[in-house]
PDB file of C-alpha atoms in Angstrom:
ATOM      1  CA  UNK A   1      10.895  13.652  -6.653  1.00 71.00           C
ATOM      2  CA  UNK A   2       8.273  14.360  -4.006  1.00 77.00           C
ATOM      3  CA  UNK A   3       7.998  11.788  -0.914  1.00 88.00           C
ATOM      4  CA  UNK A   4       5.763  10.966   1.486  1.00 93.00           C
ATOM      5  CA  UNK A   5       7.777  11.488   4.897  1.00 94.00           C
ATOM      6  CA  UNK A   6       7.191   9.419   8.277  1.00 95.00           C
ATOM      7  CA  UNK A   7       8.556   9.807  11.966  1.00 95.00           C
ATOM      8  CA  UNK A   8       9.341   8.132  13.711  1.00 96.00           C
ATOM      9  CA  UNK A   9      10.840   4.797  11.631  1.00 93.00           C
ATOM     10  CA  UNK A  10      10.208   2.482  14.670  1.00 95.00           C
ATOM     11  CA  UNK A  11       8.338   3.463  18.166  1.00 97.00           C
ATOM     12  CA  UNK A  12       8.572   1.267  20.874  1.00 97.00           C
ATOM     13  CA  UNK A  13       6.476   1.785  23.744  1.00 97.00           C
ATOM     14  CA  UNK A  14       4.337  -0.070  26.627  1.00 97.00           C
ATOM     15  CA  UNK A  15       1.076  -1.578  26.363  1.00 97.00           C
ATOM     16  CA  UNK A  16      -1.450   1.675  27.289  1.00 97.00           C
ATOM     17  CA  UNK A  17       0.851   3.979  26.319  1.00 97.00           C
ATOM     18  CA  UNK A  18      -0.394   6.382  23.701  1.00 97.00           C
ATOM     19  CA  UNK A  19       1.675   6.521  20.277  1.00 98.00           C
ATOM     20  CA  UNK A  20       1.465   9.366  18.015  1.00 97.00           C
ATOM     21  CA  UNK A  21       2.681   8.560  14.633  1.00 98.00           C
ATOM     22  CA  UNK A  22       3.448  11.578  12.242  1.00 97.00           C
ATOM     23  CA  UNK A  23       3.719  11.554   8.496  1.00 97.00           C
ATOM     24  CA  UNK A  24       4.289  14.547   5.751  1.00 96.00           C
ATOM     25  CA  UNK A  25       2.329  13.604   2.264  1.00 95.00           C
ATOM     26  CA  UNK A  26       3.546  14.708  -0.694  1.00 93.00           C
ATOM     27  CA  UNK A  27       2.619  18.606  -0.436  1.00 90.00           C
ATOM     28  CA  UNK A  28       0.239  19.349  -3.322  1.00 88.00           C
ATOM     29  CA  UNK A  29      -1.700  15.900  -2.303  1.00 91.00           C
ATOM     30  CA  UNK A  30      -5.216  16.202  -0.448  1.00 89.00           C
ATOM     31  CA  UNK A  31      -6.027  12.438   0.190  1.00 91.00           C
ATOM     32  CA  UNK A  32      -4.742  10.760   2.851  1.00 94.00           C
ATOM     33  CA  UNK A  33      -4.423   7.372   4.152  1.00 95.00           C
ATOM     34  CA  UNK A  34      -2.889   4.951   6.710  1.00 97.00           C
ATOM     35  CA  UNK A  35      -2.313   1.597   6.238  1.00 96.00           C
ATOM     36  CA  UNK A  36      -0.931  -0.908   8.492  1.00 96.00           C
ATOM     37  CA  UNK A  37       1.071  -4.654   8.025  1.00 92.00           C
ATOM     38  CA  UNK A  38       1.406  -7.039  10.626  1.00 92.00           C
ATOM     39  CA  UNK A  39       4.553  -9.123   9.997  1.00 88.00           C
ATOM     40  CA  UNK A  40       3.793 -11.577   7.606  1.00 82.00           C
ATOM     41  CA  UNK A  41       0.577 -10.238   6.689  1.00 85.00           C
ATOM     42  CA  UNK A  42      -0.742  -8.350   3.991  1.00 87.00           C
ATOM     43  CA  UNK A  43      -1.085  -4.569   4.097  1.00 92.00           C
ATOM     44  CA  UNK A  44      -4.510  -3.538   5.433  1.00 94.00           C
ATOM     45  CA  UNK A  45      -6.285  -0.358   5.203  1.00 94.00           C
ATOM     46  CA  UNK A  46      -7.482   1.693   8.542  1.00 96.00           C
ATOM     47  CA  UNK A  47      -8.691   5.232   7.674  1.00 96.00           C
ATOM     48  CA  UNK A  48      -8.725   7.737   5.027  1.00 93.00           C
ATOM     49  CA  UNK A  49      -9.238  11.369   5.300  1.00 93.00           C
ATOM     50  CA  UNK A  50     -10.182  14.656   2.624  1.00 90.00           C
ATOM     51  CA  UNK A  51     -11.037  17.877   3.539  1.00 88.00           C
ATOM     52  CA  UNK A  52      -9.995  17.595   7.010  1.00 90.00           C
ATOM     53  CA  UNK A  53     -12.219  14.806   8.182  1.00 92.00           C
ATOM     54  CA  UNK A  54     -12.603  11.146   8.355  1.00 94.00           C
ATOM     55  CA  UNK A  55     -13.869   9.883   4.555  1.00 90.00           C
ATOM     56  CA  UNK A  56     -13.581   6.204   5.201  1.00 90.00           C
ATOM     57  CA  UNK A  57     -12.824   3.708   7.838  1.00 93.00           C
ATOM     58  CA  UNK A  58     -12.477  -0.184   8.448  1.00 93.00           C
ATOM     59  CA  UNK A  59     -13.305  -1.973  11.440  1.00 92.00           C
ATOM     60  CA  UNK A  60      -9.791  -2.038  12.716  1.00 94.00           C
ATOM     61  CA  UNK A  61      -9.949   1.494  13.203  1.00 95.00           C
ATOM     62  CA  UNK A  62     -12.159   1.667  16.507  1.00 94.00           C
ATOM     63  CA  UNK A  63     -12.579   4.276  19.277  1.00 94.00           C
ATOM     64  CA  UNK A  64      -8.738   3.697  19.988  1.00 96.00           C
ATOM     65  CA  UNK A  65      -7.632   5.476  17.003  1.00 97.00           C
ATOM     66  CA  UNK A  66      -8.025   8.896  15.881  1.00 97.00           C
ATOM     67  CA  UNK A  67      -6.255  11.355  13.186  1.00 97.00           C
ATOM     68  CA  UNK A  68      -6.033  14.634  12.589  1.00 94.00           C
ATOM     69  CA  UNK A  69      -4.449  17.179  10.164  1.00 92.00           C
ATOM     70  CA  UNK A  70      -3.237  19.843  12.790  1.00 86.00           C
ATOM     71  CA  UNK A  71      -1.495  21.863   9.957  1.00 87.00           C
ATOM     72  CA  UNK A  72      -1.004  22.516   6.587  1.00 78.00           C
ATOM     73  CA  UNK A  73       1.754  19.892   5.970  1.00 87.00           C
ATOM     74  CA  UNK A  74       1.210  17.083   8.787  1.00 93.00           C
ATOM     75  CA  UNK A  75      -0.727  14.186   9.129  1.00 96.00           C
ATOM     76  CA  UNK A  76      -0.570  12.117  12.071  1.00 97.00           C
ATOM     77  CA  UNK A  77      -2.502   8.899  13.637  1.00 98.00           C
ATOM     78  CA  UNK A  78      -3.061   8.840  17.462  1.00 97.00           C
ATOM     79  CA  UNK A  79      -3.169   5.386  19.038  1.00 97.00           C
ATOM     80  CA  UNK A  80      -5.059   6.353  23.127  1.00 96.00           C
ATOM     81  CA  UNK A  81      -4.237   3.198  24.212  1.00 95.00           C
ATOM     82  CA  UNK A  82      -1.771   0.613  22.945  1.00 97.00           C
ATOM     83  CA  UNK A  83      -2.152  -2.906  22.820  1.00 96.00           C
ATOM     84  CA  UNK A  84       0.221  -5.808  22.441  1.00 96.00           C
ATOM     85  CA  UNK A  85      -1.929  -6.849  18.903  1.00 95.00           C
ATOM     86  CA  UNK A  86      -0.887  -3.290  17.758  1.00 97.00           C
ATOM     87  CA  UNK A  87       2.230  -4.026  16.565  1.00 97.00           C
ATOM     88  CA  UNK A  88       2.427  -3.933  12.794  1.00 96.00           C
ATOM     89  CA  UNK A  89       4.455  -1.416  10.476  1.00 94.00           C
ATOM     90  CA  UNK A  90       2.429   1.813  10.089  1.00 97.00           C
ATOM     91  CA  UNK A  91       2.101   3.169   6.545  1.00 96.00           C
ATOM     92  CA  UNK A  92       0.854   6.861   5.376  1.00 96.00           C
ATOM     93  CA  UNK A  93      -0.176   7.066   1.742  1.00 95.00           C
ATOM     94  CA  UNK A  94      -0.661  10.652  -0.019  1.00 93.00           C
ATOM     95  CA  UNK A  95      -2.811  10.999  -3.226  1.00 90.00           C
ATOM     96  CA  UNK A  96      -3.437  14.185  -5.412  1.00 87.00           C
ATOM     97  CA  UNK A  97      -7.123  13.868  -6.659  1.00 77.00           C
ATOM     98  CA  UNK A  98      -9.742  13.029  -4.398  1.00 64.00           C
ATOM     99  CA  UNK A  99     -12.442  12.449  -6.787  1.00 66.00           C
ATOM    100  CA  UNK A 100     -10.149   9.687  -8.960  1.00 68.00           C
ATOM    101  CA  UNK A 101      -9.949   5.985  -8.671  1.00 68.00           C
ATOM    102  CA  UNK A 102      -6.992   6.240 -10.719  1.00 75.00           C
ATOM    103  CA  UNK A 103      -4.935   7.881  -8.903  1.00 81.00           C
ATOM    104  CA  UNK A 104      -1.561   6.244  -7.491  1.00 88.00           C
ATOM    105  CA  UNK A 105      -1.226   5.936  -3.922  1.00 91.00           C
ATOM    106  CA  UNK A 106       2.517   6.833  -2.865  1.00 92.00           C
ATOM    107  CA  UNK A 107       3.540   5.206   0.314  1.00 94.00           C
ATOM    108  CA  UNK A 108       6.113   6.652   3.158  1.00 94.00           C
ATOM    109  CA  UNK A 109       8.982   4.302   4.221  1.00 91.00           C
ATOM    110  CA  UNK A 110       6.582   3.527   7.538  1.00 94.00           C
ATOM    111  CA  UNK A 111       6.653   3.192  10.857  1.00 96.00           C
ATOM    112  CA  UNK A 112       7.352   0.084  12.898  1.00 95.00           C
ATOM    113  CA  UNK A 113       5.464   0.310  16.451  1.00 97.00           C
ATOM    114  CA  UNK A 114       6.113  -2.632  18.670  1.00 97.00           C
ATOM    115  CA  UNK A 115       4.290  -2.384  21.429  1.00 97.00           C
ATOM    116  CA  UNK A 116       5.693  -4.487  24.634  1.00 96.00           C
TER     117      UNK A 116
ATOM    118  CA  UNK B   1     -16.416  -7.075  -2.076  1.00 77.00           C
ATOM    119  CA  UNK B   2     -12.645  -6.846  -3.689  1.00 84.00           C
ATOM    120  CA  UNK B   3     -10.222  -9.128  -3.097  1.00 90.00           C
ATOM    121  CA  UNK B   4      -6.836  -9.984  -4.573  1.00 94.00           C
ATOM    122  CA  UNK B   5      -4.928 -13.601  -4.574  1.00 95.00           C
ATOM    123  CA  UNK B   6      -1.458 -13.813  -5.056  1.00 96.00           C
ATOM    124  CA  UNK B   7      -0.940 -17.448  -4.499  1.00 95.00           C
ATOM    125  CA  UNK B   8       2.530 -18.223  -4.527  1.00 96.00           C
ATOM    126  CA  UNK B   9       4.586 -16.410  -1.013  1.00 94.00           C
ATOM    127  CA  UNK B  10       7.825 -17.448  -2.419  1.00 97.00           C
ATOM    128  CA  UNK B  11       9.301 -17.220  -6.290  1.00 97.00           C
ATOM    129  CA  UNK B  12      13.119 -17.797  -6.826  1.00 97.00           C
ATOM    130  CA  UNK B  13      14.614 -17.413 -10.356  1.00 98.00           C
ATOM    131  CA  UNK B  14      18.014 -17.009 -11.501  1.00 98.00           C
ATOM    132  CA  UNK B  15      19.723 -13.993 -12.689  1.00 97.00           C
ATOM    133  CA  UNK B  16      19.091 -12.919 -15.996  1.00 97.00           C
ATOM    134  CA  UNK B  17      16.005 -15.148 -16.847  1.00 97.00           C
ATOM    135  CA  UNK B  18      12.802 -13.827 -17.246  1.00 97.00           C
ATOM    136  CA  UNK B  19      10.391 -13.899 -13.877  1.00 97.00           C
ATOM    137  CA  UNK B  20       6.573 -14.148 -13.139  1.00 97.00           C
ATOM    138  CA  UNK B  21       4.573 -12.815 -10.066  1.00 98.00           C
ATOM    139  CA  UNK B  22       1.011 -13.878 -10.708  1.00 98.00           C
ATOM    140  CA  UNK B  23      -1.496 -12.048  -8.688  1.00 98.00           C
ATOM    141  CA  UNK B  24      -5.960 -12.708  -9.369  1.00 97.00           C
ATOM    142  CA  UNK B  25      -8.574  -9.933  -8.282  1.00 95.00           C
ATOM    143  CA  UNK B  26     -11.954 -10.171  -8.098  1.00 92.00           C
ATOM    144  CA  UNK B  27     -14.225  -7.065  -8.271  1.00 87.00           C
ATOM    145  CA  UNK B  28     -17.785  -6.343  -8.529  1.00 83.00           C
ATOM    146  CA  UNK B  29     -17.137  -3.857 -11.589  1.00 81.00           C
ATOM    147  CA  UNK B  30     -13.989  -2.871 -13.817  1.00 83.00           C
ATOM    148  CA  UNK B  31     -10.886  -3.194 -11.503  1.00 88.00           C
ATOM    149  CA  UNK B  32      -8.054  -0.595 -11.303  1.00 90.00           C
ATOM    150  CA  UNK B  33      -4.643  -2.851 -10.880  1.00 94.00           C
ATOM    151  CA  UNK B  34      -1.774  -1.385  -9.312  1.00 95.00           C
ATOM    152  CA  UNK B  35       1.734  -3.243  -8.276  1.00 97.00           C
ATOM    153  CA  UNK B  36       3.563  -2.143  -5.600  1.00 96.00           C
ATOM    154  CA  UNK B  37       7.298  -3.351  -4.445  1.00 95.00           C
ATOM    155  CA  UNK B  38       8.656  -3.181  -0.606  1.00 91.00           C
ATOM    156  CA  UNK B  39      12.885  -3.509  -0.163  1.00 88.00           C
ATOM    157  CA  UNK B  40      13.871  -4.560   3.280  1.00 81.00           C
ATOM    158  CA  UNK B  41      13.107  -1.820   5.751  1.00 73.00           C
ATOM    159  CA  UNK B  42      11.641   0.758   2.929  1.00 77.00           C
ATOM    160  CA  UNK B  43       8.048   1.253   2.022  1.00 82.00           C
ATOM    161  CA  UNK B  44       5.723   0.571  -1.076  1.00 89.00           C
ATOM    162  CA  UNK B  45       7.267   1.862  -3.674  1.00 92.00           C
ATOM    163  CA  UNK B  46       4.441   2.231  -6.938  1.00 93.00           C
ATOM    164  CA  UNK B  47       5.483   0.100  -9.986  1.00 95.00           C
ATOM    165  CA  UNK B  48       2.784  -0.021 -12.578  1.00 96.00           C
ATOM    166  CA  UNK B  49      -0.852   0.575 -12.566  1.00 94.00           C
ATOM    167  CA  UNK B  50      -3.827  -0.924 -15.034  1.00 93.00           C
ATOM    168  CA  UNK B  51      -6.424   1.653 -15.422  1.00 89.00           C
ATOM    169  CA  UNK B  52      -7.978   1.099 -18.819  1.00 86.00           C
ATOM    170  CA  UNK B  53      -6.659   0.971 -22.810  1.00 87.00           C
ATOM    171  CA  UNK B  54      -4.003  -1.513 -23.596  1.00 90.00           C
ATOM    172  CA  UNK B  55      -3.663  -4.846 -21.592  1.00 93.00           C
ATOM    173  CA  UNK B  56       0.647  -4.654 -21.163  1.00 95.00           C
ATOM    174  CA  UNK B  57       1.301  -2.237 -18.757  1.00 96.00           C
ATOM    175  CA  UNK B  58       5.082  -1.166 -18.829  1.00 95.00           C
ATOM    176  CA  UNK B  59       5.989   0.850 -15.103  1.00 94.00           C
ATOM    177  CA  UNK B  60       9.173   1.090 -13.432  1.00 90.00           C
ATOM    178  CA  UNK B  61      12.851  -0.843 -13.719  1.00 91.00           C
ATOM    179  CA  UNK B  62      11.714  -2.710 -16.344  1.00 95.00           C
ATOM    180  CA  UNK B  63       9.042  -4.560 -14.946  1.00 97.00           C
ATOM    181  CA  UNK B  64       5.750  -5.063 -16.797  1.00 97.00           C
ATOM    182  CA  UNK B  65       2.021  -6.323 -16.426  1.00 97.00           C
ATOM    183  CA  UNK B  66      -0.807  -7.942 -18.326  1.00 96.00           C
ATOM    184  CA  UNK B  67      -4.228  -7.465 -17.460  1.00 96.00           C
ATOM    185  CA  UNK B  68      -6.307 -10.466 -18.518  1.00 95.00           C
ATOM    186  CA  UNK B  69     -10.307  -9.775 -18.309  1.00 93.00           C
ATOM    187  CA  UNK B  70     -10.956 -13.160 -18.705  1.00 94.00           C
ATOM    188  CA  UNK B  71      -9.183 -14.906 -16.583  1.00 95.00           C
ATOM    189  CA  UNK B  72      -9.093 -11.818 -13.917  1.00 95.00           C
ATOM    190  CA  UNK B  73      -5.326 -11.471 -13.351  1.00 97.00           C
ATOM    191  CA  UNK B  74      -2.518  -8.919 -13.316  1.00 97.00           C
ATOM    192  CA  UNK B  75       0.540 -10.818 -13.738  1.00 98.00           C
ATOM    193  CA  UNK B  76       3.911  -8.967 -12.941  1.00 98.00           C
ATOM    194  CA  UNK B  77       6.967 -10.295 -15.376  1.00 98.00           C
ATOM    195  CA  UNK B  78      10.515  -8.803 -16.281  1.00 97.00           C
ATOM    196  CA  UNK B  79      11.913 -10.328 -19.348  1.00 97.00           C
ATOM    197  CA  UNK B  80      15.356 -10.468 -17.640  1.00 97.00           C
ATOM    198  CA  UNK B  81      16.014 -11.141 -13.604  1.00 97.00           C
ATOM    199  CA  UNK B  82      18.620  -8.616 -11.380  1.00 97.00           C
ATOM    200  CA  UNK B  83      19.439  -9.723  -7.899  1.00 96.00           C
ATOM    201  CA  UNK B  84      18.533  -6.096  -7.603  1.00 95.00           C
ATOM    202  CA  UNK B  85      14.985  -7.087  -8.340  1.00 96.00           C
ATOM    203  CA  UNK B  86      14.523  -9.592  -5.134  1.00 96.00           C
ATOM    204  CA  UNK B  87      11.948  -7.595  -2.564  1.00 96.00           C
ATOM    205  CA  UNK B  88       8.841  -8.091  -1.563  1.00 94.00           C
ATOM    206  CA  UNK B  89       5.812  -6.998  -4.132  1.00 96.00           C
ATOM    207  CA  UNK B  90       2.023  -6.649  -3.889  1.00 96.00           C
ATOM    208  CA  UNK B  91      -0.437  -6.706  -6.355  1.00 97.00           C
ATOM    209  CA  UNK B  92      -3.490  -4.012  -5.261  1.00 95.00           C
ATOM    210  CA  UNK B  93      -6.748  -3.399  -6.419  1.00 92.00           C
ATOM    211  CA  UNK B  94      -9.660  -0.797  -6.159  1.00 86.00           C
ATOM    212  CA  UNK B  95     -13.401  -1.058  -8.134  1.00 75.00           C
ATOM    213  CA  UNK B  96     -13.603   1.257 -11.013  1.00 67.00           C
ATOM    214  CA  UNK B  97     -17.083   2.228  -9.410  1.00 65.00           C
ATOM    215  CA  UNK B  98     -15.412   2.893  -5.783  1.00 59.00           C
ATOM    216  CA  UNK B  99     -13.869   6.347  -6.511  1.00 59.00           C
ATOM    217  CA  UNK B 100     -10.990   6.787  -4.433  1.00 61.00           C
ATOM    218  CA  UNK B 101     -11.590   4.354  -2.212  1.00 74.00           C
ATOM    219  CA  UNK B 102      -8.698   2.081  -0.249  1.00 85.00           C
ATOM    220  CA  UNK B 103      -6.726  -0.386  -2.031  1.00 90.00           C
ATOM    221  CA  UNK B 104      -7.021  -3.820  -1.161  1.00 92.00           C
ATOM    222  CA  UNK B 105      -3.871  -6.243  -1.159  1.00 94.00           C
ATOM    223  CA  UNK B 106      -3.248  -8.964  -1.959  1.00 94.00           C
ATOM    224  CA  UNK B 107      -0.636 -11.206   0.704  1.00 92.00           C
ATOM    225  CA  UNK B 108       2.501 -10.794  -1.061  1.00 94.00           C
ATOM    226  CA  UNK B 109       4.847 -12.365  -2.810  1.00 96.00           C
ATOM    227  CA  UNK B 110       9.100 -12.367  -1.856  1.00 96.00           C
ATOM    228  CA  UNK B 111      10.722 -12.778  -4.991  1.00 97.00           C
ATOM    229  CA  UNK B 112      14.747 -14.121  -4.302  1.00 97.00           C
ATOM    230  CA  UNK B 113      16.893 -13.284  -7.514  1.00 97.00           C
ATOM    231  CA  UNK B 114      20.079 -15.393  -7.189  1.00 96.00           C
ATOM    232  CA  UNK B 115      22.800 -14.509  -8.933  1.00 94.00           C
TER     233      UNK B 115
END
């Protein structure tokens, strides 16, 4: 069964670093998402992306953030400037049709960044 | 705005008897429901989902899900409890009007099956 991939499982890295966070969606998908969950908290959304740009955003993701689709089979999310409050499991989500609210989401195994 | 409630953090139950995770939405129109379950170190894996048509949802590992328009909850149950089955699982929601649009979580809820 087709997974969504992610690399690396956990980053650790200084505060102002820059992360890059890579993840493969399932190949045949064209919506994708990352999520992140600080521990203990729930699992909150930061950006989506179709057709090789941004289609939604939440306040979380600010200037700090970026993502990109640099080839046909990655996806990755590009922290400039680390912070200590950015440590949180990273999740990529993959979905097959764009135009569908009823589409499933399918999750990658994450990434844990702990910024120090 | 959506929003999802699952109001308990913690449900034990004992192997082989039947177990509840209650999760509550609220949405401005007709809510897609989805249930998603997290194993230590792993990530979401997709259970169930409610889209429309009959209210008991069967998904994955025998777990099931009632929609109730009434009193606005997605309840996850099994009939019968395996230690297997303790994990963490979230109840998700998006607005039938939203398109594909994020999901929004609810908090969680770590269900300990002891055996």
């Amino acid at each position: 069964e087709p997974e969504v991939t992610q690399t690396p499982s956990h980053q650790v890295t200084q505060m102002g670093q820059e992360v890059i966070l890579r993840c493969v969606p399932i190949s045949n998908h064209l919506y994708f998402y990352w999520y992140r969950q600080i521990l203990g908290q729930k699992v909150e959304f930061l950006v989506s992306f179709y057709n090789n740009e941004i289609s939604e955003k939440s306040e979380i993701f600010d200037d700090q953030f970026s993502v990109e689709r640099p080839d046909g089979s990655n996806f990755t999310l590009k922290i400039r400037s680390t912070k200590l409050e950015d440590s949180a499991m990273y999740f990529c989500a993959s979905t097959r049709d764009p135009a569908s609210g009823t589409d499933t989401q399918y999750f990658g195994p994450g990434t844990r960044l702990t910024v120090l | 705005a959506q929003s999802v409630a699952q109001p308990e953090d913690q449900v034990n139950v004992a192997e082989g008897n039947p177990l509840t995770v209650k999760c509550t939405y609220s949405v401005s129109g007709n809510p897609y429901l989805f249930w998603y379950v997290q194993y230590p170190n792993r990530g979401l894996q997709f259970l169930l989902k409610y889209i429309t048509g009959d209210n008991l949802v069967k998904g994955s590992y025998g777990f099931e899900a009632e929609f109730n328009k009434s009193q606005t909850s997605f309840h996850l149950k099994k009939p019968s409890a395996l230690v297997s089955d303790s994990a963490l699982y979230f109840c998700a929601v998006r607005d039938f009007y939203s398109g594909n649009t994020p999901l929004v979580f609810g908090k969680g809820t770590r269900l300990s099956v002891i055996a």
